């Protein structure tokens, strides 16, 4: 299943783009599956202190499912303020 | 009253105070996060901020809703700057206004502490000899 990812901060530099298309397994379209696929494709992501994944502007847990058309964002450690 | 803004231009602290002002309030707290000239002894040249705008506004909204639930305040204004910031410029202004000072202090502290943990805004420190995304690596 093809999904579109937004990336910010250091994640944007790791992916070398702020927006990319990514493939996740149709039989397991979860945040957790996306996480492990991402870490395989971009090992530098696992070297971050942590990172979150958001679905449609809300932080998502690994068990949540991703649907076609969802806005998925990769959120490296935030540092506002 | 709540006012939340993410701005790509210099922040106006006075405008935030005027916005939050209220004759019924006796305790106004203004927190201003400034761009510091050093990080761990290293000279910082400037900071570059970026944000995930739609989600950042939503997370800021959640913080203000929680503040009205937790503290007895009447008004809150949060302005966060993005883009390129020079040393000494304000990066964030938070104003809380309440009938009495205790609530205003506590609410303001809660706002900045939570903002730093949950709001998708990132800053990169630019040094004379390199750069780094703050907090990215442990």
PDB file of N, CA, C and O in Angstrom, chain B residues 69-103:
ATOM      1  N   UNK B  69      -8.630  24.360  31.984  1.00  0.00           N
ATOM      2  CA  UNK B  69      -9.191  23.329  32.846  1.00  0.00           C
ATOM      3  C   UNK B  69      -8.445  23.276  34.193  1.00  0.00           C
ATOM      4  O   UNK B  69      -9.047  23.080  35.243  1.00  0.00           O
ATOM      5  N   UNK B  70      -7.128  23.473  34.129  1.00  0.00           N
ATOM      6  CA  UNK B  70      -6.294  23.283  35.323  1.00  0.00           C
ATOM      7  C   UNK B  70      -6.138  24.530  36.191  1.00  0.00           C
ATOM      8  O   UNK B  70      -5.983  24.426  37.405  1.00  0.00           O
ATOM      9  N   UNK B  71      -6.116  25.706  35.560  1.00  0.00           N
ATOM     10  CA  UNK B  71      -5.777  26.925  36.302  1.00  0.00           C
ATOM     11  C   UNK B  71      -6.869  27.978  36.143  1.00  0.00           C
ATOM     12  O   UNK B  71      -7.521  28.053  35.112  1.00  0.00           O
ATOM     13  N   UNK B  72      -6.988  28.800  37.172  1.00  0.00           N
ATOM     14  CA  UNK B  72      -8.033  29.819  37.172  1.00  0.00           C
ATOM     15  C   UNK B  72      -7.521  31.096  36.499  1.00  0.00           C
ATOM     16  O   UNK B  72      -7.267  32.100  37.152  1.00  0.00           O
ATOM     17  N   UNK B  73      -7.340  31.011  35.174  1.00  0.00           N
ATOM     18  CA  UNK B  73      -6.888  32.200  34.453  1.00  0.00           C
ATOM     19  C   UNK B  73      -7.987  32.649  33.489  1.00  0.00           C
ATOM     20  O   UNK B  73      -8.900  31.880  33.160  1.00  0.00           O
ATOM     21  N   UNK B  74      -7.857  33.907  33.022  1.00  0.00           N
ATOM     22  CA  UNK B  74      -8.896  34.424  32.113  1.00  0.00           C
ATOM     23  C   UNK B  74      -8.436  34.491  30.660  1.00  0.00           C
ATOM     24  O   UNK B  74      -9.246  34.351  29.747  1.00  0.00           O
ATOM     25  N   UNK B  75      -7.139  34.747  30.471  1.00  0.00           N
ATOM     26  CA  UNK B  75      -6.659  34.931  29.096  1.00  0.00           C
ATOM     27  C   UNK B  75      -5.291  34.296  28.888  1.00  0.00           C
ATOM     28  O   UNK B  75      -4.473  34.281  29.797  1.00  0.00           O
ATOM     29  N   UNK B  76      -5.081  33.809  27.665  1.00  0.00           N
ATOM     30  CA  UNK B  76      -3.747  33.313  27.316  1.00  0.00           C
ATOM     31  C   UNK B  76      -3.426  33.679  25.871  1.00  0.00           C
ATOM     32  O   UNK B  76      -4.271  33.538  24.980  1.00  0.00           O
ATOM     33  N   UNK B  77      -2.214  34.174  25.681  1.00  0.00           N
ATOM     34  CA  UNK B  77      -1.730  34.507  24.340  1.00  0.00           C
ATOM     35  C   UNK B  77      -0.415  33.760  24.131  1.00  0.00           C
ATOM     36  O   UNK B  77       0.479  33.808  24.982  1.00  0.00           O
ATOM     37  N   UNK B  78      -0.321  33.014  23.032  1.00  0.00           N
ATOM     38  CA  UNK B  78       0.932  32.334  22.685  1.00  0.00           C
ATOM     39  C   UNK B  78       1.297  32.710  21.248  1.00  0.00           C
ATOM     40  O   UNK B  78       0.529  32.440  20.317  1.00  0.00           O
ATOM     41  N   UNK B  79       2.439  33.354  21.096  1.00  0.00           N
ATOM     42  CA  UNK B  79       2.964  33.637  19.756  1.00  0.00           C
ATOM     43  C   UNK B  79       4.309  32.928  19.622  1.00  0.00           C
ATOM     44  O   UNK B  79       5.201  33.127  20.461  1.00  0.00           O
ATOM     45  N   UNK B  80       4.468  32.104  18.592  1.00  0.00           N
ATOM     46  CA  UNK B  80       5.751  31.424  18.358  1.00  0.00           C
ATOM     47  C   UNK B  80       6.291  31.860  17.009  1.00  0.00           C
ATOM     48  O   UNK B  80       5.567  31.900  16.026  1.00  0.00           O
ATOM     49  N   UNK B  81       7.556  32.160  16.992  1.00  0.00           N
ATOM     50  CA  UNK B  81       8.209  32.598  15.751  1.00  0.00           C
ATOM     51  C   UNK B  81       8.789  31.394  15.027  1.00  0.00           C
ATOM     52  O   UNK B  81       9.259  30.445  15.658  1.00  0.00           O
ATOM     53  N   UNK B  82       8.811  31.439  13.695  1.00  0.00           N
ATOM     54  CA  UNK B  82       9.561  30.459  12.902  1.00  0.00           C
ATOM     55  C   UNK B  82      10.431  31.215  11.905  1.00  0.00           C
ATOM     56  O   UNK B  82      10.327  32.441  11.795  1.00  0.00           O
ATOM     57  N   UNK B  83      11.292  30.494  11.190  1.00  0.00           N
ATOM     58  CA  UNK B  83      12.191  31.131  10.231  1.00  0.00           C
ATOM     59  C   UNK B  83      13.563  31.353  10.860  1.00  0.00           C
ATOM     60  O   UNK B  83      13.938  30.649  11.786  1.00  0.00           O
ATOM     61  N   UNK B  84      14.286  32.344  10.343  1.00  0.00           N
ATOM     62  CA  UNK B  84      15.654  32.607  10.811  1.00  0.00           C
ATOM     63  C   UNK B  84      15.625  33.636  11.931  1.00  0.00           C
ATOM     64  O   UNK B  84      15.064  34.712  11.769  1.00  0.00           O
ATOM     65  N   UNK B  85      16.199  33.280  13.091  1.00  0.00           N
ATOM     66  CA  UNK B  85      16.210  34.185  14.249  1.00  0.00           C
ATOM     67  C   UNK B  85      17.636  34.520  14.658  1.00  0.00           C
ATOM     68  O   UNK B  85      18.493  33.633  14.707  1.00  0.00           O
ATOM     69  N   UNK B  86      17.849  35.776  14.950  1.00  0.00           N
ATOM     70  CA  UNK B  86      19.170  36.220  15.393  1.00  0.00           C
ATOM     71  C   UNK B  86      19.252  36.213  16.905  1.00  0.00           C
ATOM     72  O   UNK B  86      18.228  36.177  17.603  1.00  0.00           O
ATOM     73  N   UNK B  87      20.489  36.261  17.414  1.00  0.00           N
ATOM     74  CA  UNK B  87      20.728  36.275  18.854  1.00  0.00           C
ATOM     75  C   UNK B  87      19.961  37.445  19.486  1.00  0.00           C
ATOM     76  O   UNK B  87      19.948  38.542  18.944  1.00  0.00           O
ATOM     77  N   UNK B  88      19.325  37.164  20.627  1.00  0.00           N
ATOM     78  CA  UNK B  88      18.631  38.213  21.363  1.00  0.00           C
ATOM     79  C   UNK B  88      17.196  38.456  20.930  1.00  0.00           C
ATOM     80  O   UNK B  88      16.489  39.249  21.539  1.00  0.00           O
ATOM     81  N   UNK B  89      16.748  37.768  19.878  1.00  0.00           N
ATOM     82  CA  UNK B  89      15.360  37.945  19.431  1.00  0.00           C
ATOM     83  C   UNK B  89      14.440  36.992  20.185  1.00  0.00           C
ATOM     84  O   UNK B  89      14.850  35.882  20.527  1.00  0.00           O
ATOM     85  N   UNK B  90      13.185  37.392  20.435  1.00  0.00           N
ATOM     86  CA  UNK B  90      12.252  36.458  21.058  1.00  0.00           C
ATOM     87  C   UNK B  90      11.794  35.377  20.091  1.00  0.00           C
ATOM     88  O   UNK B  90      11.422  35.670  18.956  1.00  0.00           O
ATOM     89  N   UNK B  91      11.817  34.125  20.556  1.00  0.00           N
ATOM     90  CA  UNK B  91      11.353  32.996  19.746  1.00  0.00           C
ATOM     91  C   UNK B  91       9.925  32.632  20.123  1.00  0.00           C
ATOM     92  O   UNK B  91       9.169  32.097  19.320  1.00  0.00           O
ATOM     93  N   UNK B  92       9.570  32.887  21.377  1.00  0.00           N
ATOM     94  CA  UNK B  92       8.214  32.588  21.826  1.00  0.00           C
ATOM     95  C   UNK B  92       7.803  33.594  22.902  1.00  0.00           C
ATOM     96  O   UNK B  92       8.636  34.018  23.708  1.00  0.00           O
ATOM     97  N   UNK B  93       6.537  33.995  22.860  1.00  0.00           N
ATOM     98  CA  UNK B  93       5.976  34.867  23.896  1.00  0.00           C
ATOM     99  C   UNK B  93       4.709  34.190  24.416  1.00  0.00           C
ATOM    100  O   UNK B  93       3.863  33.769  23.625  1.00  0.00           O
ATOM    101  N   UNK B  94       4.636  34.041  25.736  1.00  0.00           N
ATOM    102  CA  UNK B  94       3.439  33.477  26.346  1.00  0.00           C
ATOM    103  C   UNK B  94       2.963  34.450  27.413  1.00  0.00           C
ATOM    104  O   UNK B  94       3.732  34.822  28.313  1.00  0.00           O
ATOM    105  N   UNK B  95       1.723  34.888  27.313  1.00  0.00           N
ATOM    106  CA  UNK B  95       1.145  35.788  28.317  1.00  0.00           C
ATOM    107  C   UNK B  95      -0.057  35.101  28.940  1.00  0.00           C
ATOM    108  O   UNK B  95      -0.950  34.622  28.223  1.00  0.00           O
ATOM    109  N   UNK B  96      -0.054  35.015  30.268  1.00  0.00           N
ATOM    110  CA  UNK B  96      -1.221  34.492  30.976  1.00  0.00           C
ATOM    111  C   UNK B  96      -1.730  35.598  31.893  1.00  0.00           C
ATOM    112  O   UNK B  96      -0.943  36.288  32.529  1.00  0.00           O
ATOM    113  N   UNK B  97      -3.038  35.746  31.943  1.00  0.00           N
ATOM    114  CA  UNK B  97      -3.606  36.812  32.759  1.00  0.00           C
ATOM    115  C   UNK B  97      -4.730  36.244  33.625  1.00  0.00           C
ATOM    116  O   UNK B  97      -5.598  35.519  33.133  1.00  0.00           O
ATOM    117  N   UNK B  98      -4.660  36.571  34.911  1.00  0.00           N
ATOM    118  CA  UNK B  98      -5.600  35.983  35.872  1.00  0.00           C
ATOM    119  C   UNK B  98      -5.969  37.022  36.919  1.00  0.00           C
ATOM    120  O   UNK B  98      -5.311  38.060  37.051  1.00  0.00           O
ATOM    121  N   UNK B  99      -7.010  36.738  37.681  1.00  0.00           N
ATOM    122  CA  UNK B  99      -7.387  37.644  38.768  1.00  0.00           C
ATOM    123  C   UNK B  99      -6.240  37.751  39.765  1.00  0.00           C
ATOM    124  O   UNK B  99      -5.950  38.835  40.283  1.00  0.00           O
ATOM    125  N   UNK B 100      -5.573  36.612  40.029  1.00  0.00           N
ATOM    126  CA  UNK B 100      -4.485  36.590  41.013  1.00  0.00           C
ATOM    127  C   UNK B 100      -3.237  35.932  40.432  1.00  0.00           C
ATOM    128  O   UNK B 100      -3.331  35.053  39.585  1.00  0.00           O
ATOM    129  N   UNK B 101      -2.066  36.319  40.939  1.00  0.00           N
ATOM    130  CA  UNK B 101      -0.804  35.958  40.286  1.00  0.00           C
ATOM    131  C   UNK B 101      -0.465  34.467  40.300  1.00  0.00           C
ATOM    132  O   UNK B 101       0.168  33.976  39.367  1.00  0.00           O
ATOM    133  N   UNK B 102      -0.842  33.744  41.358  1.00  0.00           N
ATOM    134  CA  UNK B 102      -0.453  32.330  41.448  1.00  0.00           C
ATOM    135  C   UNK B 102      -0.873  31.551  40.200  1.00  0.00           C
ATOM    136  O   UNK B 102      -0.079  30.814  39.612  1.00  0.00           O
ATOM    137  N   UNK B 103      -2.126  31.707  39.826  1.00  0.00           N
ATOM    138  CA  UNK B 103      -2.650  30.971  38.665  1.00  0.00           C
ATOM    139  C   UNK B 103      -1.917  31.382  37.393  1.00  0.00           C
ATOM    140  O   UNK B 103      -1.602  30.543  36.542  1.00  0.00           O
TER     141      UNK B 103
END
